[in-house]
């Protein structure tokens, strides 16, 4: 009761609207003003919605085969035709989108977690820890990315087919964190020398609160931008791997293995509706994610004030 | 500088050793039996012959022993024999690597010819319609899966233009009966290169034009550029002589990183166009479980990767005198 009474008294009476905008608001405003980035965002949201809800609304089951209607051209019943098993191509296109985007997302998250952990620890503690961790990341960084992923993927045959997508995501994440780790480490190294960190030291904050409350917020924009671009490239890598038949395996569709159908000369020539839309969707998705990423980079960049 | 390069090279030896272990481990873990791969699929070899082959391939020893033996051979220049192609691996790589280099180098040159002037124009006309067009265009370049772009070209152009070959590097007939003249051979290879070059050059163009644009934008706002204007120099001289020279720095770093990768092949693209390069033999070798060839290809790419990183650092300090390397 007492608190309630006190509150109005303690509140300042300045009702003038002096807006104090935080860094997030500024970033969002800049992002919103960036027309190209907004188009990217809208396209990406549309793709996500389509991928999530269109398969549900189509009223088809995964097990719907029309064996008397194979390789049918696009028609009003099947907007993108049917494939060699008489399955609806539009349905599989969107199901495949779920997998492809999911792989990109998981890979990006893994990259961010590993990159931040390794880079953050190396930059913050320095010395021997830094040396060891950076050596380790140099090794991973020097592995030839695509050939290595293909080789490792060809080893991991024991993984059940329905879990293949996680293997692919894991591999991409496990091999692409060193770039981010270097960036984070570099940032932390410069931040560590600044006055506000000395103030933290003087105030006797714990390592944990120094890292989470004072260092991480300063690298978060870098991390977000990187995660976005990372996701775009992970979607591309998945597509390439599955195209070679070493990524996500049929019957699970993904944009990559739908394009894999094009390796069959017959399908490539005569049934383009089976592989072409997957490539276009993949391209659209990656372009939109890249647009968002670049918009974010400009939005977070303190040099670019509009 | 020499001291720095030597130091870096020495430092990369332990990295290379760990990488070779990883590569060897991965290849060992690949499914399938090396003996079967060696004898050829469907061979009705007796158990005795199989045992003999095992012995010959050194498969009876423990894995670490096999690794040490392999490293010993690689260091002395013996990369082993490809079981599928029945040829020394060193010879296969030196045969194919030039095909890869040819394709990549031509693509890089094509990409640079377009990327540099376009990137500069974009920077000069920053924010204009033209700038936005090229920005979107190059964004497409980094966003399109290379193999999909390749497939599109084959589908829409290759199938309809009869003189444009869609796969391979040479005409089968001409290659097996021999070319009439060297010019015919050059022409034949050049025609085969058109489509894959477009795809590769598009990707590199995107990367390079973005670099050129961004570094030009930064440089154009510098004080010395304003000084040059104040002196009344021609705009062309300012842009190409004063500004572009300094904008070259990030470009050269990127080029340093690029040069070794000219040899290592675009794995998926070479598969799409059946281009007989390092990338394609790697995929074939993985599919045929040709372990010594896979080992060699992976190791080769790793060495190129390390060289690329070193080269880009060296280039950086050569071009930009402000950067000092700690020797």
mmCIF file of N, CA, C and O in Angstrom, chain B residues 30-111:
data_model
loop_
_atom_site.group_PDB
_atom_site.id
_atom_site.type_symbol
_atom_site.label_atom_id
_atom_site.label_comp_id
_atom_site.label_asym_id
_atom_site.label_seq_id
_atom_site.Cartn_x
_atom_site.Cartn_y
_atom_site.Cartn_z
ATOM 1 N N UNK B 30 35.382 -44.509 -44.447
ATOM 2 C CA UNK B 30 34.405 -44.595 -45.522
ATOM 3 C C UNK B 30 33.923 -46.026 -45.699
ATOM 4 O O UNK B 30 34.711 -46.961 -45.584
ATOM 5 N N UNK B 31 32.629 -46.184 -45.939
ATOM 6 C CA UNK B 31 32.084 -47.531 -46.023
ATOM 7 C C UNK B 31 32.585 -48.260 -47.268
ATOM 8 O O UNK B 31 33.056 -47.634 -48.213
ATOM 9 N N UNK B 32 32.487 -49.562 -47.236
ATOM 10 C CA UNK B 32 32.947 -50.342 -48.381
ATOM 11 C C UNK B 32 34.311 -50.926 -48.085
ATOM 12 O O UNK B 32 35.007 -50.502 -47.166
ATOM 13 N N UNK B 33 34.684 -51.904 -48.869
ATOM 14 C CA UNK B 33 35.909 -52.628 -48.611
ATOM 15 C C UNK B 33 36.948 -52.249 -49.643
ATOM 16 O O UNK B 33 36.698 -52.269 -50.844
ATOM 17 N N UNK B 34 38.133 -51.871 -49.174
ATOM 18 C CA UNK B 34 39.169 -51.454 -50.096
ATOM 19 C C UNK B 34 39.616 -52.596 -50.998
ATOM 20 O O UNK B 34 39.974 -52.392 -52.145
ATOM 21 N N UNK B 35 39.600 -53.805 -50.455
ATOM 22 C CA UNK B 35 40.042 -54.951 -51.247
ATOM 23 C C UNK B 35 39.102 -55.166 -52.427
ATOM 24 O O UNK B 35 39.533 -55.369 -53.562
ATOM 25 N N UNK B 36 37.792 -55.086 -52.148
ATOM 26 C CA UNK B 36 36.818 -55.237 -53.221
ATOM 27 C C UNK B 36 37.002 -54.152 -54.264
ATOM 28 O O UNK B 36 36.946 -54.413 -55.472
ATOM 29 N N UNK B 37 37.243 -52.928 -53.776
ATOM 30 C CA UNK B 37 37.457 -51.821 -54.707
ATOM 31 C C UNK B 37 38.699 -52.084 -55.559
ATOM 32 O O UNK B 37 38.727 -51.798 -56.750
ATOM 33 N N UNK B 38 39.713 -52.695 -54.926
ATOM 34 C CA UNK B 38 40.970 -52.942 -55.620
ATOM 35 C C UNK B 38 40.789 -54.010 -56.686
ATOM 36 O O UNK B 38 41.279 -53.890 -57.812
ATOM 37 N N UNK B 39 40.041 -55.068 -56.332
ATOM 38 C CA UNK B 39 39.888 -56.175 -57.279
ATOM 39 C C UNK B 39 38.827 -55.899 -58.327
ATOM 40 O O UNK B 39 38.713 -56.627 -59.301
ATOM 41 N N UNK B 40 38.055 -54.856 -58.109
ATOM 42 C CA UNK B 40 36.992 -54.557 -59.047
ATOM 43 C C UNK B 40 35.711 -55.209 -58.592
ATOM 44 O O UNK B 40 35.730 -56.310 -58.027
ATOM 45 N N UNK B 41 34.559 -54.536 -58.823
ATOM 46 C CA UNK B 41 33.299 -55.082 -58.349
ATOM 47 C C UNK B 41 32.961 -56.391 -59.065
ATOM 48 O O UNK B 41 33.247 -56.550 -60.251
ATOM 49 N N UNK B 42 32.393 -57.314 -58.318
ATOM 50 C CA UNK B 42 31.945 -58.566 -58.914
ATOM 51 C C UNK B 42 33.060 -59.537 -59.236
ATOM 52 O O UNK B 42 32.851 -60.528 -59.936
ATOM 53 N N UNK B 43 34.266 -59.271 -58.742
ATOM 54 C CA UNK B 43 35.347 -60.215 -59.041
ATOM 55 C C UNK B 43 35.147 -61.476 -58.202
ATOM 56 O O UNK B 43 34.717 -61.427 -57.061
ATOM 57 N N UNK B 44 35.452 -62.616 -58.810
ATOM 58 C CA UNK B 44 35.246 -63.878 -58.089
ATOM 59 C C UNK B 44 36.567 -64.360 -57.511
ATOM 60 O O UNK B 44 36.935 -65.520 -57.659
ATOM 61 N N UNK B 45 37.278 -63.433 -56.875
ATOM 62 C CA UNK B 45 38.584 -63.788 -56.342
ATOM 63 C C UNK B 45 38.427 -64.743 -55.151
ATOM 64 O O UNK B 45 37.472 -64.652 -54.383
ATOM 65 N N UNK B 46 39.373 -65.656 -55.037
ATOM 66 C CA UNK B 46 39.347 -66.575 -53.900
ATOM 67 C C UNK B 46 39.815 -65.837 -52.653
ATOM 68 O O UNK B 46 40.364 -64.737 -52.725
ATOM 69 N N UNK B 47 39.573 -66.470 -51.521
ATOM 70 C CA UNK B 47 39.972 -65.860 -50.264
ATOM 71 C C UNK B 47 41.476 -65.604 -50.234
ATOM 72 O O UNK B 47 41.938 -64.612 -49.669
ATOM 73 N N UNK B 48 42.215 -66.506 -50.882
ATOM 74 C CA UNK B 48 43.667 -66.370 -50.879
ATOM 75 C C UNK B 48 44.103 -65.091 -51.602
ATOM 76 O O UNK B 48 44.921 -64.319 -51.095
ATOM 77 N N UNK B 49 43.524 -64.896 -52.783
ATOM 78 C CA UNK B 49 43.876 -63.706 -53.556
ATOM 79 C C UNK B 49 43.514 -62.457 -52.773
ATOM 80 O O UNK B 49 44.256 -61.469 -52.740
ATOM 81 N N UNK B 50 42.344 -62.522 -52.118
ATOM 82 C CA UNK B 50 41.903 -61.370 -51.338
ATOM 83 C C UNK B 50 42.908 -61.068 -50.234
ATOM 84 O O UNK B 50 43.268 -59.916 -49.990
ATOM 85 N N UNK B 51 43.354 -62.162 -49.576
ATOM 86 C CA UNK B 51 44.313 -61.987 -48.480
ATOM 87 C C UNK B 51 45.607 -61.371 -49.011
ATOM 88 O O UNK B 51 46.180 -60.455 -48.405
ATOM 89 N N UNK B 52 46.009 -61.854 -50.185
ATOM 90 C CA UNK B 52 47.221 -61.325 -50.805
ATOM 91 C C UNK B 52 47.068 -59.823 -51.087
ATOM 92 O O UNK B 52 47.978 -59.034 -50.822
ATOM 93 N N UNK B 53 45.884 -59.459 -51.596
ATOM 94 C CA UNK B 53 45.632 -58.049 -51.901
ATOM 95 C C UNK B 53 45.661 -57.213 -50.625
ATOM 96 O O UNK B 53 46.202 -56.104 -50.606
ATOM 97 N N UNK B 54 45.076 -57.777 -49.571
ATOM 98 C CA UNK B 54 45.089 -57.067 -48.279
ATOM 99 C C UNK B 54 46.523 -56.770 -47.863
ATOM 100 O O UNK B 54 46.841 -55.661 -47.445
ATOM 101 N N UNK B 55 47.331 -57.797 -47.980
ATOM 102 C CA UNK B 55 48.728 -57.660 -47.579
ATOM 103 C C UNK B 55 49.406 -56.584 -48.435
ATOM 104 O O UNK B 55 50.092 -55.702 -47.932
ATOM 105 N N UNK B 56 49.143 -56.650 -49.725
ATOM 106 C CA UNK B 56 49.787 -55.733 -50.651
ATOM 107 C C UNK B 56 49.373 -54.279 -50.371
ATOM 108 O O UNK B 56 50.171 -53.350 -50.470
ATOM 109 N N UNK B 57 48.086 -54.100 -50.010
ATOM 110 C CA UNK B 57 47.600 -52.746 -49.739
ATOM 111 C C UNK B 57 47.967 -52.298 -48.325
ATOM 112 O O UNK B 57 47.680 -51.172 -47.931
ATOM 113 N N UNK B 58 48.574 -53.190 -47.562
ATOM 114 C CA UNK B 58 48.978 -52.829 -46.203
ATOM 115 C C UNK B 58 47.808 -52.692 -45.256
ATOM 116 O O UNK B 58 47.852 -51.921 -44.308
ATOM 117 N N UNK B 59 46.721 -53.422 -45.519
ATOM 118 C CA UNK B 59 45.519 -53.267 -44.699
ATOM 119 C C UNK B 59 45.553 -54.112 -43.438
ATOM 120 O O UNK B 59 44.672 -54.021 -42.597
ATOM 121 N N UNK B 60 46.570 -54.980 -43.319
ATOM 122 C CA UNK B 60 46.604 -55.835 -42.131
ATOM 123 C C UNK B 60 47.236 -55.144 -40.933
ATOM 124 O O UNK B 60 47.143 -55.628 -39.820
ATOM 125 N N UNK B 61 47.885 -54.024 -41.196
ATOM 126 C CA UNK B 61 48.526 -53.302 -40.089
ATOM 127 C C UNK B 61 47.491 -52.460 -39.349
ATOM 128 O O UNK B 61 46.378 -52.240 -39.836
ATOM 129 N N UNK B 62 47.895 -51.975 -38.151
ATOM 130 C CA UNK B 62 46.964 -51.145 -37.370
ATOM 131 C C UNK B 62 46.828 -49.779 -38.049
ATOM 132 O O UNK B 62 47.662 -49.387 -38.861
ATOM 133 N N UNK B 63 45.747 -49.091 -37.681
ATOM 134 C CA UNK B 63 45.464 -47.813 -38.348
ATOM 135 C C UNK B 63 46.598 -46.796 -38.158
ATOM 136 O O UNK B 63 47.050 -46.196 -39.135
ATOM 137 N N UNK B 64 47.093 -46.593 -36.915
ATOM 138 C CA UNK B 64 48.204 -45.632 -36.781
ATOM 139 C C UNK B 64 49.408 -46.015 -37.632
ATOM 140 O O UNK B 64 50.039 -45.151 -38.269
ATOM 141 N N UNK B 65 49.697 -47.311 -37.688
ATOM 142 C CA UNK B 65 50.822 -47.764 -38.511
ATOM 143 C C UNK B 65 50.582 -47.402 -39.974
ATOM 144 O O UNK B 65 51.475 -46.911 -40.660
ATOM 145 N N UNK B 66 49.345 -47.662 -40.414
ATOM 146 C CA UNK B 66 49.018 -47.342 -41.809
ATOM 147 C C UNK B 66 49.175 -45.860 -42.068
ATOM 148 O O UNK B 66 49.662 -45.446 -43.116
ATOM 149 N N UNK B 67 48.761 -45.051 -41.054
ATOM 150 C CA UNK B 67 48.868 -43.594 -41.208
ATOM 151 C C UNK B 67 50.329 -43.187 -41.382
ATOM 152 O O UNK B 67 50.674 -42.426 -42.288
ATOM 153 N N UNK B 68 51.181 -43.712 -40.504
ATOM 154 C CA UNK B 68 52.597 -43.348 -40.561
ATOM 155 C C UNK B 68 53.195 -43.752 -41.906
ATOM 156 O O UNK B 68 53.907 -42.975 -42.555
ATOM 157 N N UNK B 69 52.844 -44.961 -42.349
ATOM 158 C CA UNK B 69 53.355 -45.411 -43.642
ATOM 159 C C UNK B 69 52.912 -44.485 -44.765
ATOM 160 O O UNK B 69 53.693 -44.108 -45.643
ATOM 161 N N UNK B 70 51.606 -44.106 -44.689
ATOM 162 C CA UNK B 70 51.043 -43.238 -45.728
ATOM 163 C C UNK B 70 51.768 -41.895 -45.755
ATOM 164 O O UNK B 70 52.191 -41.423 -46.804
ATOM 165 N N UNK B 71 51.939 -41.309 -44.551
ATOM 166 C CA UNK B 71 52.620 -40.007 -44.482
ATOM 167 C C UNK B 71 54.033 -40.138 -45.030
ATOM 168 O O UNK B 71 54.493 -39.297 -45.816
ATOM 169 N N UNK B 72 54.709 -41.217 -44.645
ATOM 170 C CA UNK B 72 56.067 -41.432 -45.134
ATOM 171 C C UNK B 72 56.109 -41.451 -46.649
ATOM 172 O O UNK B 72 56.962 -40.827 -47.279
ATOM 173 N N UNK B 73 55.124 -42.135 -47.250
ATOM 174 C CA UNK B 73 55.102 -42.206 -48.711
ATOM 175 C C UNK B 73 54.786 -40.850 -49.322
ATOM 176 O O UNK B 73 55.407 -40.430 -50.295
ATOM 177 N N UNK B 74 53.807 -40.153 -48.710
ATOM 178 C CA UNK B 74 53.409 -38.855 -49.275
ATOM 179 C C UNK B 74 54.582 -37.879 -49.242
ATOM 180 O O UNK B 74 54.837 -37.168 -50.214
ATOM 181 N N UNK B 75 55.319 -37.885 -48.119
ATOM 182 C CA UNK B 75 56.441 -36.947 -47.991
ATOM 183 C C UNK B 75 57.496 -37.221 -49.055
ATOM 184 O O UNK B 75 58.093 -36.293 -49.615
ATOM 185 N N UNK B 76 57.687 -38.490 -49.388
ATOM 186 C CA UNK B 76 58.682 -38.800 -50.416
ATOM 187 C C UNK B 76 58.109 -38.676 -51.826
ATOM 188 O O UNK B 76 58.762 -39.013 -52.802
ATOM 189 N N UNK B 77 56.851 -38.200 -51.916
ATOM 190 C CA UNK B 77 56.292 -37.918 -53.232
ATOM 191 C C UNK B 77 55.486 -39.053 -53.828
ATOM 192 O O UNK B 77 54.997 -38.945 -54.942
ATOM 193 N N UNK B 78 55.319 -40.146 -53.063
ATOM 194 C CA UNK B 78 54.547 -41.273 -53.589
ATOM 195 C C UNK B 78 53.136 -41.207 -53.021
ATOM 196 O O UNK B 78 52.913 -41.459 -51.848
ATOM 197 N N UNK B 79 52.174 -40.820 -53.871
ATOM 198 C CA UNK B 79 50.807 -40.653 -53.382
ATOM 199 C C UNK B 79 49.993 -41.942 -53.507
ATOM 200 O O UNK B 79 48.813 -41.961 -53.248
ATOM 201 N N UNK B 80 50.623 -43.005 -53.943
ATOM 202 C CA UNK B 80 49.903 -44.265 -54.073
ATOM 203 C C UNK B 80 49.329 -44.439 -55.466
ATOM 204 O O UNK B 80 49.534 -43.618 -56.358
ATOM 205 N N UNK B 81 48.579 -45.531 -55.630
ATOM 206 C CA UNK B 81 47.996 -45.824 -56.924
ATOM 207 C C UNK B 81 46.487 -45.815 -56.795
ATOM 208 O O UNK B 81 45.942 -46.340 -55.838
ATOM 209 N N UNK B 82 45.838 -45.203 -57.760
ATOM 210 C CA UNK B 82 44.388 -45.212 -57.751
ATOM 211 C C UNK B 82 43.902 -46.603 -58.138
ATOM 212 O O UNK B 82 44.305 -47.135 -59.170
ATOM 213 N N UNK B 83 43.050 -47.204 -57.285
ATOM 214 C CA UNK B 83 42.606 -48.554 -57.590
ATOM 215 C C UNK B 83 41.581 -48.565 -58.715
ATOM 216 O O UNK B 83 41.460 -49.538 -59.442
ATOM 217 N N UNK B 84 40.844 -47.468 -58.865
ATOM 218 C CA UNK B 84 39.817 -47.456 -59.903
ATOM 219 C C UNK B 84 40.419 -47.143 -61.274
ATOM 220 O O UNK B 84 40.042 -47.748 -62.272
ATOM 221 N N UNK B 85 41.351 -46.195 -61.310
ATOM 222 C CA UNK B 85 41.903 -45.779 -62.599
ATOM 223 C C UNK B 85 43.196 -46.507 -62.930
ATOM 224 O O UNK B 85 43.734 -46.354 -64.031
ATOM 225 N N UNK B 86 43.704 -47.288 -61.953
ATOM 226 C CA UNK B 86 44.924 -48.075 -62.152
ATOM 227 C C UNK B 86 46.082 -47.212 -62.652
ATOM 228 O O UNK B 86 46.787 -47.564 -63.604
ATOM 229 N N UNK B 87 46.226 -46.052 -62.058
ATOM 230 C CA UNK B 87 47.302 -45.145 -62.440
ATOM 231 C C UNK B 87 47.861 -44.536 -61.167
ATOM 232 O O UNK B 87 47.144 -44.445 -60.170
ATOM 233 N N UNK B 88 49.120 -44.088 -61.185
ATOM 234 C CA UNK B 88 49.641 -43.408 -59.995
ATOM 235 C C UNK B 88 48.841 -42.138 -59.713
ATOM 236 O O UNK B 88 48.507 -41.394 -60.652
ATOM 237 N N UNK B 89 48.520 -41.922 -58.429
ATOM 238 C CA UNK B 89 47.672 -40.787 -58.066
ATOM 239 C C UNK B 89 48.321 -39.460 -58.449
ATOM 240 O O UNK B 89 47.663 -38.545 -58.946
ATOM 241 N N UNK B 90 49.647 -39.378 -58.245
ATOM 242 C CA UNK B 90 50.349 -38.139 -58.585
ATOM 243 C C UNK B 90 50.135 -37.773 -60.043
ATOM 244 O O UNK B 90 49.872 -36.621 -60.391
ATOM 245 N N UNK B 91 50.175 -38.791 -60.886
ATOM 246 C CA UNK B 91 49.995 -38.547 -62.318
ATOM 247 C C UNK B 91 48.564 -38.088 -62.621
ATOM 248 O O UNK B 91 48.348 -37.158 -63.398
ATOM 249 N N UNK B 92 47.588 -38.736 -61.955
ATOM 250 C CA UNK B 92 46.191 -38.358 -62.190
ATOM 251 C C UNK B 92 45.988 -36.894 -61.826
ATOM 252 O O UNK B 92 45.414 -36.119 -62.596
ATOM 253 N N UNK B 93 46.505 -36.522 -60.639
ATOM 254 C CA UNK B 93 46.296 -35.141 -60.211
ATOM 255 C C UNK B 93 46.976 -34.175 -61.172
ATOM 256 O O UNK B 93 46.388 -33.171 -61.581
ATOM 257 N N UNK B 94 48.197 -34.486 -61.574
ATOM 258 C CA UNK B 94 48.867 -33.533 -62.468
ATOM 259 C C UNK B 94 48.197 -33.516 -63.841
ATOM 260 O O UNK B 94 48.273 -32.516 -64.557
ATOM 261 N N UNK B 95 47.512 -34.602 -64.217
ATOM 262 C CA UNK B 95 46.762 -34.573 -65.472
ATOM 263 C C UNK B 95 45.541 -33.662 -65.380
ATOM 264 O O UNK B 95 45.255 -32.884 -66.270
ATOM 265 N N UNK B 96 44.807 -33.815 -64.263
ATOM 266 C CA UNK B 96 43.511 -33.160 -64.182
ATOM 267 C C UNK B 96 43.588 -31.730 -63.685
ATOM 268 O O UNK B 96 42.716 -30.923 -63.965
ATOM 269 N N UNK B 97 44.654 -31.441 -62.909
ATOM 270 C CA UNK B 97 44.683 -30.143 -62.249
ATOM 271 C C UNK B 97 44.709 -29.005 -63.261
ATOM 272 O O UNK B 97 44.133 -27.939 -63.037
ATOM 273 N N UNK B 98 45.303 -29.239 -64.428
ATOM 274 C CA UNK B 98 45.381 -28.155 -65.407
ATOM 275 C C UNK B 98 44.034 -27.873 -66.032
ATOM 276 O O UNK B 98 43.757 -26.740 -66.415
ATOM 277 N N UNK B 99 43.188 -28.895 -66.146
ATOM 278 C CA UNK B 99 41.835 -28.642 -66.640
ATOM 279 C C UNK B 99 41.094 -27.724 -65.692
ATOM 280 O O UNK B 99 40.423 -26.775 -66.104
ATOM 281 N N UNK B 100 41.208 -28.054 -64.386
ATOM 282 C CA UNK B 100 40.577 -27.215 -63.384
ATOM 283 C C UNK B 100 41.132 -25.800 -63.438
ATOM 284 O O UNK B 100 40.392 -24.823 -63.423
ATOM 285 N N UNK B 101 42.474 -25.713 -63.528
ATOM 286 C CA UNK B 101 43.103 -24.396 -63.536
ATOM 287 C C UNK B 101 42.650 -23.579 -64.732
ATOM 288 O O UNK B 101 42.328 -22.406 -64.608
ATOM 289 N N UNK B 102 42.603 -24.226 -65.880
ATOM 290 C CA UNK B 102 42.179 -23.531 -67.102
ATOM 291 C C UNK B 102 40.801 -22.906 -66.915
ATOM 292 O O UNK B 102 40.604 -21.709 -67.128
ATOM 293 N N UNK B 103 39.859 -23.741 -66.469
ATOM 294 C CA UNK B 103 38.477 -23.263 -66.309
ATOM 295 C C UNK B 103 38.404 -22.129 -65.292
ATOM 296 O O UNK B 103 37.802 -21.078 -65.539
ATOM 297 N N UNK B 104 39.052 -22.330 -64.132
ATOM 298 C CA UNK B 104 38.970 -21.329 -63.073
ATOM 299 C C UNK B 104 39.673 -20.039 -63.442
ATOM 300 O O UNK B 104 39.180 -18.952 -63.144
ATOM 301 N N UNK B 105 40.844 -20.171 -64.079
ATOM 302 C CA UNK B 105 41.602 -18.965 -64.394
ATOM 303 C C UNK B 105 40.853 -18.124 -65.421
ATOM 304 O O UNK B 105 40.726 -16.904 -65.259
ATOM 305 N N UNK B 106 40.322 -18.778 -66.452
ATOM 306 C CA UNK B 106 39.568 -18.024 -67.453
ATOM 307 C C UNK B 106 38.358 -17.352 -66.809
ATOM 308 O O UNK B 106 38.076 -16.175 -67.050
ATOM 309 N N UNK B 107 37.665 -18.094 -65.937
ATOM 310 C CA UNK B 107 36.492 -17.513 -65.275
ATOM 311 C C UNK B 107 36.883 -16.310 -64.434
ATOM 312 O O UNK B 107 36.176 -15.302 -64.412
ATOM 313 N N UNK B 108 38.014 -16.437 -63.738
ATOM 314 C CA UNK B 108 38.452 -15.337 -62.874
ATOM 315 C C UNK B 108 38.755 -14.095 -63.708
ATOM 316 O O UNK B 108 38.344 -12.985 -63.360
ATOM 317 N N UNK B 109 39.456 -14.300 -64.837
ATOM 318 C CA UNK B 109 39.787 -13.159 -65.686
ATOM 319 C C UNK B 109 38.517 -12.506 -66.218
ATOM 320 O O UNK B 109 38.350 -11.280 -66.144
ATOM 321 N N UNK B 110 37.598 -13.341 -66.699
ATOM 322 C CA UNK B 110 36.329 -12.806 -67.202
ATOM 323 C C UNK B 110 35.619 -12.017 -66.103
ATOM 324 O O UNK B 110 35.145 -10.893 -66.314
ATOM 325 N N UNK B 111 35.585 -12.606 -64.903
ATOM 326 C CA UNK B 111 34.899 -11.955 -63.785
ATOM 327 C C UNK B 111 35.535 -10.605 -63.481
ATOM 328 O O UNK B 111 34.832 -9.610 -63.295
#
